[in-house]
Amino acid sequence: RKEVEQDPGPFNVPEGATVAFNCTYSNSASQSFFWYRQDCRKEPKLLMSVYSSGNEDGRFTAQLNRASQYISLLIRDSKLSDSATYLCVVNSPYSGAGSYQLTFGKGTKLSVIP
Amino acid sequence: DTGVSQDPRHKITKRGQNVTFRCDPISEHNRLYWYRQTLGQGPEFLTYFQNEAQLEKSRLLSDRFSAERPKGSFSTLEIQRTEQGDSAMYLCASSFRDGVDTQYFGPGTRLTVL
């Protein structure tokens, strides 16, 4: 089982639509959670951190369910500029030495269509 | 620009040659990471430094790969005797050690091994 799994996508949605991405992680000792956005041939950029209480940033809402080891991202009123790959990222223990590292999902590609 | 910078942005080399990449982190960040990303995959962790100390190395990092951060500021990643399978985007990220350890990525160096 992969450490971080995401919906394979691609998601093709019309402007104004609401779209949801799901992600599961395997390591219950994971401490922090993020969504990154990556445009084609560019570096990943932090979209938002994800907290247990859920958090919202404008049109974006992230949820974390630690019991189910599940993370979600909801985008409301999709814009053309939202077209990108969305990476689910988990900060998990990397080795027995107490080190934590980011583990990325493969990403879900979103295309918002006019 | 006070973000993470990487040099060069693109490198084309012939199989068997050595290549070296440089990363300059955000100035107040004490942690520096190297990742590798291939098409259709999320970034994969290679190694990280806290100040000048290299604290973790991935199993992906064969003995042909070496990284340094001699003064705790910039870092270099060298690949010796490059192979076609080394072709990828090499991403550097930096963070300031705090509770969340949010990582910020540079633009990456795209390596093509012919």
mmCIF file of C-alpha atoms in Angstrom:
data_model
loop_
_atom_site.group_PDB
_atom_site.id
_atom_site.type_symbol
_atom_site.label_atom_id
_atom_site.label_comp_id
_atom_site.label_asym_id
_atom_site.label_seq_id
_atom_site.Cartn_x
_atom_site.Cartn_y
_atom_site.Cartn_z
ATOM 1 C CA ARG A 1 0.000 0.000 0.000
ATOM 2 C CA LYS A 2 1.353 3.412 -0.969
ATOM 3 C CA GLU A 3 1.936 5.813 1.899
ATOM 4 C CA VAL A 4 -0.202 8.576 0.394
ATOM 5 C CA GLU A 5 -2.908 7.763 -2.116
ATOM 6 C CA GLN A 6 -5.002 10.208 -4.076
ATOM 7 C CA ASP A 7 -7.826 10.072 -6.572
ATOM 8 C CA PRO A 8 -6.114 9.366 -9.877
ATOM 9 C CA GLY A 9 -8.031 12.003 -11.849
ATOM 10 C CA PRO A 10 -7.936 13.831 -14.148
ATOM 11 C CA PHE A 11 -10.885 15.948 -13.128
ATOM 12 C CA ASN A 12 -12.381 18.043 -15.920
ATOM 13 C CA VAL A 13 -14.955 20.469 -14.534
ATOM 14 C CA PRO A 14 -16.745 23.552 -15.866
ATOM 15 C CA GLU A 15 -16.074 26.982 -14.434
ATOM 16 C CA GLY A 16 -18.101 27.587 -11.312
ATOM 17 C CA ALA A 17 -18.295 23.919 -10.358
ATOM 18 C CA THR A 18 -17.429 22.509 -6.954
ATOM 19 C CA VAL A 19 -14.811 19.783 -6.972
ATOM 20 C CA ALA A 20 -13.523 17.567 -4.172
ATOM 21 C CA PHE A 21 -10.246 15.708 -3.907
ATOM 22 C CA ASN A 22 -9.663 12.849 -1.511
ATOM 23 C CA CYS A 23 -6.488 11.435 -0.051
ATOM 24 C CA THR A 24 -5.642 8.638 2.358
ATOM 25 C CA TYR A 25 -2.419 8.036 4.218
ATOM 26 C CA SER A 26 -1.086 4.864 5.749
ATOM 27 C CA ASN A 27 1.114 6.016 8.615
ATOM 28 C CA SER A 28 -0.960 6.727 11.709
ATOM 29 C CA ALA A 29 2.024 8.504 13.291
ATOM 30 C CA SER A 30 1.893 11.267 10.680
ATOM 31 C CA GLN A 31 1.908 14.676 12.273
ATOM 32 C CA SER A 32 1.078 17.363 9.766
ATOM 33 C CA PHE A 33 -0.773 17.539 6.509
ATOM 34 C CA PHE A 34 -0.791 19.828 3.527
ATOM 35 C CA TRP A 35 -2.167 20.420 0.079
ATOM 36 C CA TYR A 36 0.313 21.697 -2.477
ATOM 37 C CA ARG A 37 -0.509 22.924 -5.937
ATOM 38 C CA GLN A 38 1.791 22.268 -8.877
ATOM 39 C CA ASP A 39 1.431 23.905 -12.257
ATOM 40 C CA CYS A 40 2.818 22.161 -15.321
ATOM 41 C CA ARG A 41 6.625 22.047 -15.229
ATOM 42 C CA LYS A 42 6.732 24.266 -12.142
ATOM 43 C CA GLU A 43 7.608 23.629 -8.510
ATOM 44 C CA PRO A 44 5.008 22.630 -5.908
ATOM 45 C CA LYS A 45 3.576 25.573 -3.993
ATOM 46 C CA LEU A 46 1.882 25.347 -0.632
ATOM 47 C CA LEU A 47 -1.858 25.794 -0.984
ATOM 48 C CA MET A 48 -2.837 25.211 2.608
ATOM 49 C CA SER A 49 -2.065 23.263 5.719
ATOM 50 C CA VAL A 50 -4.759 20.913 6.979
ATOM 51 C CA TYR A 51 -5.893 20.863 10.581
ATOM 52 C CA SER A 52 -8.069 18.431 12.489
ATOM 53 C CA SER A 53 -10.689 21.086 13.024
ATOM 54 C CA GLY A 54 -10.888 21.735 9.296
ATOM 55 C CA ASN A 55 -9.854 24.994 7.754
ATOM 56 C CA GLU A 56 -11.001 27.289 5.013
ATOM 57 C CA ASP A 57 -9.190 29.783 2.833
ATOM 58 C CA GLY A 58 -11.555 31.585 0.514
ATOM 59 C CA ARG A 59 -12.950 29.059 -1.949
ATOM 60 C CA PHE A 60 -10.784 26.260 -0.567
ATOM 61 C CA THR A 61 -11.740 24.030 2.367
ATOM 62 C CA ALA A 62 -9.536 21.286 3.769
ATOM 63 C CA GLN A 63 -10.596 18.558 6.164
ATOM 64 C CA LEU A 64 -8.637 15.967 8.112
ATOM 65 C CA ASN A 65 -10.009 12.821 9.689
ATOM 66 C CA ARG A 66 -7.243 11.248 11.754
ATOM 67 C CA ALA A 67 -9.317 8.215 12.718
ATOM 68 C CA SER A 68 -9.906 7.330 9.065
ATOM 69 C CA GLN A 69 -6.514 8.692 7.952
ATOM 70 C CA TYR A 70 -8.299 10.697 5.320
ATOM 71 C CA ILE A 71 -7.716 14.204 3.971
ATOM 72 C CA SER A 72 -9.914 16.165 1.615
ATOM 73 C CA LEU A 73 -9.812 19.390 -0.360
ATOM 74 C CA LEU A 74 -12.933 21.129 -1.616
ATOM 75 C CA ILE A 75 -12.769 23.861 -4.216
ATOM 76 C CA ARG A 76 -15.895 25.923 -4.691
ATOM 77 C CA ASP A 77 -16.735 28.148 -7.667
ATOM 78 C CA SER A 78 -13.843 26.788 -9.744
ATOM 79 C CA LYS A 79 -11.845 29.276 -11.793
ATOM 80 C CA LEU A 80 -9.810 28.654 -14.920
ATOM 81 C CA SER A 81 -6.747 29.568 -12.878
ATOM 82 C CA ASP A 82 -7.398 26.630 -10.544
ATOM 83 C CA SER A 83 -6.253 24.259 -13.303
ATOM 84 C CA ALA A 84 -3.216 22.483 -11.883
ATOM 85 C CA THR A 85 -2.152 19.267 -10.174
ATOM 86 C CA TYR A 86 -3.056 19.074 -6.496
ATOM 87 C CA LEU A 87 -0.654 17.130 -4.300
ATOM 88 C CA CYS A 88 -1.668 15.647 -0.979
ATOM 89 C CA VAL A 89 1.320 15.784 1.367
ATOM 90 C CA VAL A 90 1.878 14.157 4.735
ATOM 91 C CA ASN A 91 4.679 14.736 7.216
ATOM 92 C CA SER A 92 5.436 11.205 8.385
ATOM 93 C CA PRO A 93 8.143 9.496 10.396
ATOM 94 C CA TYR A 94 10.871 8.590 7.955
ATOM 95 C CA SER A 95 13.133 6.375 9.968
ATOM 96 C CA GLY A 96 13.572 5.090 13.492
ATOM 97 C CA ALA A 97 15.756 8.075 14.285
ATOM 98 C CA GLY A 98 12.785 10.309 14.968
ATOM 99 C CA SER A 99 13.016 12.171 11.679
ATOM 100 C CA TYR A 100 9.900 13.312 9.868
ATOM 101 C CA GLN A 101 9.753 13.883 6.141
ATOM 102 C CA LEU A 102 7.193 14.956 3.613
ATOM 103 C CA THR A 103 5.616 12.184 1.593
ATOM 104 C CA PHE A 104 3.739 13.259 -1.501
ATOM 105 C CA GLY A 105 0.873 11.619 -3.282
ATOM 106 C CA LYS A 106 1.063 11.326 -7.054
ATOM 107 C CA GLY A 107 -1.262 14.265 -7.433
ATOM 108 C CA THR A 108 -4.640 14.790 -9.031
ATOM 109 C CA LYS A 109 -4.845 16.863 -12.163
ATOM 110 C CA LEU A 110 -7.654 19.393 -12.373
ATOM 111 C CA SER A 111 -8.696 21.077 -15.586
ATOM 112 C CA VAL A 112 -11.314 23.810 -15.305
ATOM 113 C CA ILE A 113 -13.059 24.283 -18.626
ATOM 114 C CA PRO A 114 -14.657 27.542 -19.809
ATOM 115 C CA ASP B 1 13.531 37.563 -4.804
ATOM 116 C CA THR B 2 13.821 36.030 -1.329
ATOM 117 C CA GLY B 3 12.566 32.564 -2.268
ATOM 118 C CA VAL B 4 14.504 29.350 -2.807
ATOM 119 C CA SER B 5 16.698 29.498 -5.895
ATOM 120 C CA GLN B 6 18.271 26.700 -7.891
ATOM 121 C CA ASP B 7 20.918 26.658 -10.555
ATOM 122 C CA PRO B 8 20.980 25.638 -13.322
ATOM 123 C CA ARG B 9 17.325 25.442 -14.300
ATOM 124 C CA HIS B 10 18.036 22.949 -17.040
ATOM 125 C CA LYS B 11 20.917 20.564 -17.623
ATOM 126 C CA ILE B 12 21.452 18.221 -20.542
ATOM 127 C CA THR B 13 24.310 15.796 -20.218
ATOM 128 C CA LYS B 14 25.589 12.620 -21.736
ATOM 129 C CA ARG B 15 25.451 9.342 -19.895
ATOM 130 C CA GLY B 16 28.511 8.838 -17.738
ATOM 131 C CA GLN B 17 29.174 12.526 -17.090
ATOM 132 C CA ASN B 18 29.095 14.132 -13.654
ATOM 133 C CA VAL B 19 26.687 16.964 -12.887
ATOM 134 C CA THR B 20 26.337 19.328 -9.929
ATOM 135 C CA PHE B 21 23.308 21.364 -8.931
ATOM 136 C CA ARG B 22 23.141 24.229 -6.496
ATOM 137 C CA CYS B 23 20.362 25.317 -4.147
ATOM 138 C CA ASP B 24 20.163 28.565 -2.192
ATOM 139 C CA PRO B 25 17.489 28.340 0.503
ATOM 140 C CA ILE B 26 15.475 31.138 2.058
ATOM 141 C CA SER B 27 18.035 32.922 4.185
ATOM 142 C CA GLU B 28 16.626 32.318 7.659
ATOM 143 C CA HIS B 29 15.745 28.679 6.992
ATOM 144 C CA ASN B 30 17.929 26.138 8.746
ATOM 145 C CA ARG B 31 16.550 23.032 7.023
ATOM 146 C CA LEU B 32 17.212 22.162 3.397
ATOM 147 C CA TYR B 33 15.797 19.245 1.437
ATOM 148 C CA TRP B 34 16.422 17.627 -1.930
ATOM 149 C CA TYR B 35 13.690 15.799 -3.834
ATOM 150 C CA ARG B 36 13.443 14.116 -7.212
ATOM 151 C CA GLN B 37 10.313 14.182 -9.334
ATOM 152 C CA THR B 38 9.627 12.175 -12.470
ATOM 153 C CA LEU B 39 6.696 12.620 -14.819
ATOM 154 C CA GLY B 40 3.364 11.679 -13.306
ATOM 155 C CA GLN B 41 4.764 11.217 -9.828
ATOM 156 C CA GLY B 42 4.921 13.364 -6.745
ATOM 157 C CA PRO B 43 8.307 14.515 -5.475
ATOM 158 C CA GLU B 44 10.323 11.803 -3.719
ATOM 159 C CA PHE B 45 12.547 12.649 -0.775
ATOM 160 C CA LEU B 46 16.302 12.257 -1.316
ATOM 161 C CA THR B 47 18.056 13.888 1.617
ATOM 162 C CA TYR B 48 17.900 16.702 4.112
ATOM 163 C CA PHE B 49 20.180 18.945 6.122
ATOM 164 C CA GLN B 50 19.705 20.773 9.349
ATOM 165 C CA ASN B 51 22.245 23.550 9.190
ATOM 166 C CA GLU B 52 25.377 21.839 7.809
ATOM 167 C CA ALA B 53 24.539 18.349 9.089
ATOM 168 C CA GLN B 54 23.074 15.814 6.667
ATOM 169 C CA LEU B 55 20.566 14.054 8.889
ATOM 170 C CA GLU B 56 18.714 11.734 6.531
ATOM 171 C CA LYS B 57 19.358 10.028 3.217
ATOM 172 C CA SER B 58 16.788 8.106 1.239
ATOM 173 C CA ARG B 59 17.362 4.607 -0.032
ATOM 174 C CA LEU B 60 16.836 6.219 -3.452
ATOM 175 C CA LEU B 61 20.145 8.020 -3.014
ATOM 176 C CA SER B 62 22.674 5.630 -4.522
ATOM 177 C CA ASP B 63 26.380 6.021 -3.914
ATOM 178 C CA ARG B 64 26.602 7.996 -7.161
ATOM 179 C CA PHE B 65 24.721 10.811 -5.441
ATOM 180 C CA SER B 66 26.300 13.107 -2.892
ATOM 181 C CA ALA B 67 25.006 16.249 -1.264
ATOM 182 C CA GLU B 68 26.733 18.869 0.801
ATOM 183 C CA ARG B 69 25.826 21.978 2.714
ATOM 184 C CA PRO B 70 29.235 23.101 3.889
ATOM 185 C CA LYS B 71 28.379 26.300 5.745
ATOM 186 C CA GLY B 72 24.772 25.657 6.499
ATOM 187 C CA SER B 73 23.643 27.987 3.743
ATOM 188 C CA PHE B 74 23.626 26.831 0.103
ATOM 189 C CA SER B 75 23.731 23.167 -0.843
ATOM 190 C CA THR B 76 25.037 21.180 -3.785
ATOM 191 C CA LEU B 77 23.836 17.869 -5.160
ATOM 192 C CA GLU B 78 26.291 15.967 -7.320
ATOM 193 C CA ILE B 79 25.480 12.978 -9.484
ATOM 194 C CA GLN B 80 28.456 10.998 -10.713
ATOM 195 C CA ARG B 81 28.433 8.758 -13.792
ATOM 196 C CA THR B 82 24.930 9.819 -14.760
ATOM 197 C CA GLU B 83 22.509 7.249 -16.133
ATOM 198 C CA GLN B 84 19.419 7.775 -18.271
ATOM 199 C CA GLY B 85 17.304 6.822 -15.279
ATOM 200 C CA ASP B 86 18.611 9.900 -13.471
ATOM 201 C CA SER B 87 16.610 12.119 -15.833
ATOM 202 C CA ALA B 88 14.146 13.969 -13.619
ATOM 203 C CA MET B 89 13.358 17.282 -11.993
ATOM 204 C CA TYR B 90 15.525 17.836 -8.926
ATOM 205 C CA LEU B 91 13.761 20.043 -6.419
ATOM 206 C CA CYS B 92 15.206 21.798 -3.417
ATOM 207 C CA ALA B 93 13.087 22.991 -0.516
ATOM 208 C CA SER B 94 13.812 24.813 2.695
ATOM 209 C CA SER B 95 12.048 25.309 5.981
ATOM 210 C CA PHE B 96 12.500 26.828 9.372
ATOM 211 C CA ARG B 97 12.331 24.267 12.097
ATOM 212 C CA ASP B 98 9.115 24.893 13.950
ATOM 213 C CA GLY B 99 6.089 22.865 14.886
ATOM 214 C CA VAL B 100 4.733 22.656 11.345
ATOM 215 C CA ASP B 101 7.961 22.649 9.290
ATOM 216 C CA THR B 102 6.354 24.105 6.181
ATOM 217 C CA GLN B 103 8.614 23.565 3.191
ATOM 218 C CA TYR B 104 9.015 26.035 0.343
ATOM 219 C CA PHE B 105 10.294 24.786 -2.979
ATOM 220 C CA GLY B 106 12.684 26.207 -5.500
ATOM 221 C CA PRO B 107 11.964 26.136 -9.246
ATOM 222 C CA GLY B 108 13.902 22.915 -9.721
ATOM 223 C CA THR B 109 16.665 21.746 -12.023
ATOM 224 C CA ARG B 110 15.473 19.633 -14.918
ATOM 225 C CA LEU B 111 18.103 17.036 -15.796
ATOM 226 C CA THR B 112 18.102 15.192 -19.100
ATOM 227 C CA VAL B 113 20.638 12.402 -19.532
ATOM 228 C CA LEU B 114 21.131 11.393 -23.158
#
